[in-house]
Amino acid sequence: MDRTAVAKMGAVASASVCALVGGVVLAQYIFTMKKKTACMQALRLWTLLATYAVAVGQNQGQKNQECPKLNAQMPEFQKKTVHIKDPGRVEEIICGLIKGGAAKLQIITDFDMTLSRFSYNGKRCPTCHNIIDNSKLITEECRKKLLQLKETYYAIEIDPALTIEEKYPYMVEWYNKSHALLIEQGLQKDKFAEMVRESDVMLKEGYENFFDKLSEHNIPVFIFSAGIGDILEEVIHQAGVYHSNVKVVSNFMDFDENGILKGFKGELIHVYNKHDGALKNTEYFKQLKDNSNIILLGDSQGDLSMADGVANVEHILKIGYLNDKVDELLEKYMDSYDIVLVKDESLEVANSILQKIL
């Protein structure tokens, strides 16, 4: 007998017990009442109680039916891009998210290569940094230097043989050197909208449904990015999905009175120090103390720590996009993410889960 059948039997049994106990109590009441009107009132109460008991039983059975089977009821999980190490555990987490509903849910997500595409028609799509690197606002000399930095440090970022601790100082070097080159270029803030429009940046398929549904139900969305916040915000603004429920934490530029880039605000955020950044945003998460259910989306091992600032986690589902070095990294990703999406350029899986919750 499967779990759904057991749940249904339990619900019916609960309803029957409720009705039986109510019947005994009311029988005693009727027995002691001598007037016909009192008997009629008792009978009406009996009818109401029996109806309520049946409704409770049906509701309990319905709630148990809401927990979906990944393969049978969620066809999005049958795609070849989807890899899950422990399907039973994922079903339990999704069931908890469904039962918590909109009132308990929040989203914590990376941006580059998670909400945005890694590639399209075989061509790499740009990150927030790359949008600037590829733009006509920087010199060819600067572009070559930025490309050299990328070729050197990106290989280190995704090297499966190195630990996060070993990669950490190289990421700091990469970001600091890149940002110093950008500052030298004297970038103008009022050119950023044009820069984004002319770029090849693309959000993942299904992004409208993802952002709009979360906005409709007022679900908090925390975008935690090691990219450039000014560019990120322009991308989602131009896409029409920068809704009021979205908060962006990233590397934001600092401009002088003429709108010329002079530096960067606050402490550097790179791909492997998001744990520290998450803890610095504990005040944001404290305001969401009732939102104890989390869907986390990322594309690196560093993204796994983005929810570290949340104190009262009840259920957390971690969805990881594996875009590069698949053979070398798949096992490691499956050990750390609940769901791994290999070379998947859509938000289909996340949207299918949201459809069940909301």
JSON list of C-alpha atoms in Angstrom, two decimals, residues 17 20 33 77 79 121 126 163 183 224 257 330 339 344 353:
[
{"chain": "A", "resi": 17, "resn": "VAL", "atom": "CA", "xyz": [-13.14, 8.96, 15.47]},
{"chain": "A", "resi": 20, "resn": "LEU", "atom": "CA", "xyz": [-17.91, 8.93, 17.02]},
{"chain": "A", "resi": 33, "resn": "MET", "atom": "CA", "xyz": [-32.90, 16.68, 27.63]},
{"chain": "A", "resi": 77, "resn": "PHE", "atom": "CA", "xyz": [12.30, 16.29, -13.81]},
{"chain": "A", "resi": 79, "resn": "LYS", "atom": "CA", "xyz": [14.75, 15.85, -18.75]},
{"chain": "A", "resi": 121, "resn": "ASN", "atom": "CA", "xyz": [23.29, 28.56, -29.93]},
{"chain": "A", "resi": 126, "resn": "PRO", "atom": "CA", "xyz": [28.40, 37.51, -21.17]},
{"chain": "A", "resi": 163, "resn": "THR", "atom": "CA", "xyz": [39.80, 23.64, -2.85]},
{"chain": "A", "resi": 183, "resn": "ILE", "atom": "CA", "xyz": [38.34, 52.62, -12.98]},
{"chain": "A", "resi": 224, "resn": "PHE", "atom": "CA", "xyz": [23.37, 37.70, -4.40]},
{"chain": "A", "resi": 257, "resn": "GLU", "atom": "CA", "xyz": [29.54, 64.22, -9.23]},
{"chain": "A", "resi": 330, "resn": "LEU", "atom": "CA", "xyz": [29.21, 16.43, -11.70]},
{"chain": "A", "resi": 339, "resn": "ILE", "atom": "CA", "xyz": [19.16, 19.06, -7.89]},
{"chain": "A", "resi": 344, "resn": "ASP", "atom": "CA", "xyz": [20.37, 23.70, -18.81]},
{"chain": "A", "resi": 353, "resn": "ILE", "atom": "CA", "xyz": [8.23, 23.65, -8.24]}
]
